[in-house]
């Protein structure tokens, strides 16, 4: 990850708590690179090679979980989409939306009464 991209991402991430128990944490930049490596290569977190220097898969997974809970990844996603769109790098004709991106209405009234499909025996065919 180059310095320019990191300068865009770093302010979006929550600061590390001052009094954190345990050893000094792996830097956010290295953890993000580990997260991207796991996602890009579609491997299990446990298979992230320690030799790459990104920390363990567990460390990267915990950092990702922490960032998701604080909304950092949603902010990062919006900023990256805006940057890519401004650079003309997105093909919006291939975009799709599903329930993981847009909240579906729950409990909306149905316009007509539905006929029940259960609760009685089927007619005899003999």
Tab-separated table of C-alpha atoms in Angstrom:
chain	number	residue	atom	x	y	z
A	1	UNK	CA	0.000	0.000	0.000
A	2	UNK	CA	1.525	3.297	-1.029
A	3	UNK	CA	1.790	6.325	1.268
A	4	UNK	CA	-0.815	8.324	-0.644
A	5	UNK	CA	-3.489	5.642	-0.194
A	6	UNK	CA	-2.556	5.172	3.471
A	7	UNK	CA	-2.848	8.952	4.039
A	8	UNK	CA	-6.436	8.724	2.760
A	9	UNK	CA	-7.314	5.697	4.923
A	10	UNK	CA	-5.542	6.384	8.225
A	11	UNK	CA	-7.786	9.254	9.435
A	12	UNK	CA	-10.862	7.042	8.987
A	13	UNK	CA	-9.652	4.423	11.462
A	14	UNK	CA	-10.343	4.749	15.193
A	15	UNK	CA	-7.332	5.509	17.404
A	16	UNK	CA	-5.836	2.700	19.423
A	17	UNK	CA	-6.690	2.930	23.150
A	18	UNK	CA	-3.861	4.473	25.187
A	19	UNK	CA	-4.016	1.847	27.938
A	20	UNK	CA	-4.304	-1.327	25.942
A	21	UNK	CA	-3.437	-4.582	27.714
A	22	UNK	CA	-0.935	-6.971	26.188
A	23	UNK	CA	1.996	-6.426	23.871
A	24	UNK	CA	2.327	-3.447	21.555
A	25	UNK	CA	-0.216	-3.982	18.760
A	26	UNK	CA	0.621	-4.525	15.112
A	27	UNK	CA	0.257	-1.235	13.232
A	28	UNK	CA	-3.080	-0.486	11.603
A	29	UNK	CA	-1.378	-0.221	8.228
A	30	UNK	CA	0.074	-3.745	8.474
A	31	UNK	CA	-3.225	-5.151	9.763
A	32	UNK	CA	-5.102	-3.593	6.852
A	33	UNK	CA	-2.615	-5.140	4.438
A	34	UNK	CA	-3.140	-8.509	6.156
A	35	UNK	CA	-6.929	-8.128	5.908
A	36	UNK	CA	-6.690	-7.273	2.219
A	37	UNK	CA	-4.340	-10.228	1.640
A	38	UNK	CA	-6.814	-12.651	3.250
A	39	UNK	CA	-9.780	-11.234	1.337
A	40	UNK	CA	-7.977	-10.996	-2.007
A	41	UNK	CA	-6.581	-14.527	-1.802
A	42	UNK	CA	-9.794	-15.952	-0.307
A	43	UNK	CA	-7.983	-17.840	2.439
A	44	UNK	CA	-8.951	-18.632	6.019
A	45	UNK	CA	-7.689	-16.191	8.651
A	46	UNK	CA	-5.614	-18.961	10.223
A	47	UNK	CA	-3.703	-19.398	6.946
A	48	UNK	CA	-2.325	-15.850	6.853
A	49	UNK	CA	1.461	-16.436	6.747
A	50	UNK	CA	3.280	-14.817	9.689
A	51	UNK	CA	6.315	-14.378	7.441
A	52	UNK	CA	4.527	-11.562	5.596
A	53	UNK	CA	4.725	-9.402	8.715
A	54	UNK	CA	1.030	-8.508	8.894
A	55	UNK	CA	0.530	-10.164	12.285
A	56	UNK	CA	-1.496	-13.292	12.825
A	57	UNK	CA	-4.782	-13.969	11.106
A	58	UNK	CA	-6.462	-13.674	14.511
A	59	UNK	CA	-4.924	-10.229	15.033
A	60	UNK	CA	-6.106	-9.049	11.617
A	61	UNK	CA	-9.570	-10.516	12.153
A	62	UNK	CA	-9.912	-8.771	15.535
A	63	UNK	CA	-8.835	-5.455	14.028
A	64	UNK	CA	-11.339	-5.876	11.195
A	65	UNK	CA	-14.060	-6.658	13.744
A	66	UNK	CA	-13.131	-3.574	15.772
A	67	UNK	CA	-13.188	-1.364	12.679
A	68	UNK	CA	-16.525	-2.751	11.551
A	69	UNK	CA	-18.082	-2.115	14.967
A	70	UNK	CA	-16.909	1.514	14.941
A	71	UNK	CA	-18.200	2.105	11.392
A	72	UNK	CA	-14.688	2.675	10.026
A	73	UNK	CA	-15.107	0.211	7.167
A	74	UNK	CA	-18.359	1.855	6.064
A	75	UNK	CA	-16.600	5.239	6.012
A	76	UNK	CA	-13.641	3.719	4.154
A	77	UNK	CA	-15.973	2.142	1.600
A	78	UNK	CA	-17.710	5.475	0.910
A	79	UNK	CA	-14.417	7.376	0.588
A	80	UNK	CA	-12.929	4.769	-1.740
A	81	UNK	CA	-16.061	4.746	-3.921
A	82	UNK	CA	-15.935	8.553	-4.158
A	83	UNK	CA	-12.226	8.503	-5.062
A	84	UNK	CA	-12.670	5.784	-7.690
A	85	UNK	CA	-15.734	7.508	-9.126
A	86	UNK	CA	-13.890	10.840	-9.364
A	87	UNK	CA	-11.066	9.074	-11.207
A	88	UNK	CA	-13.576	7.492	-13.632
A	89	UNK	CA	-12.598	4.013	-12.501
A	90	UNK	CA	-16.106	2.689	-11.683
A	91	UNK	CA	-18.557	1.132	-14.116
A	92	UNK	CA	-21.899	1.885	-12.430
A	93	UNK	CA	-23.785	-0.100	-15.093
A	94	UNK	CA	-22.485	-3.253	-13.374
A	95	UNK	CA	-23.514	-2.259	-9.834
A	96	UNK	CA	-26.036	-4.243	-7.826
A	97	UNK	CA	-27.778	-3.700	-4.514
A	98	UNK	CA	-29.008	-6.310	-2.090
A	99	UNK	CA	-30.117	-6.540	1.511
A	100	UNK	CA	-26.547	-6.320	2.790
A	101	UNK	CA	-26.277	-2.782	1.375
A	102	UNK	CA	-29.793	-1.337	1.699
A	103	UNK	CA	-32.192	-1.938	4.571
A	104	UNK	CA	-35.351	-3.657	3.365
A	105	UNK	CA	-38.700	-2.467	4.675
A	106	UNK	CA	-39.977	-4.779	7.361
A	107	UNK	CA	-43.601	-5.171	8.247
A	108	UNK	CA	-44.937	-3.160	5.346
A	109	UNK	CA	-48.696	-3.668	4.939
A	110	UNK	CA	-49.681	-6.073	2.184
A	111	UNK	CA	-52.072	-4.584	-0.377
A	112	UNK	CA	-54.336	-7.656	-0.583
A	113	UNK	CA	-55.223	-10.474	1.742
A	114	UNK	CA	-53.242	-13.617	0.972
A	115	UNK	CA	-54.897	-17.016	0.800
A	116	UNK	CA	-53.566	-19.476	3.369
A	117	UNK	CA	-51.620	-22.440	2.017
A	118	UNK	CA	-51.770	-24.526	5.174
A	119	UNK	CA	-54.130	-25.668	7.847
A	120	UNK	CA	-56.406	-28.072	5.912
A	121	UNK	CA	-56.066	-31.388	4.174
A	122	UNK	CA	-55.777	-31.680	0.429
A	123	UNK	CA	-58.826	-32.879	-1.518
A	124	UNK	CA	-59.004	-36.581	-2.237
A	125	UNK	CA	-58.109	-37.594	-5.791
A	126	UNK	CA	-59.782	-41.037	-5.653
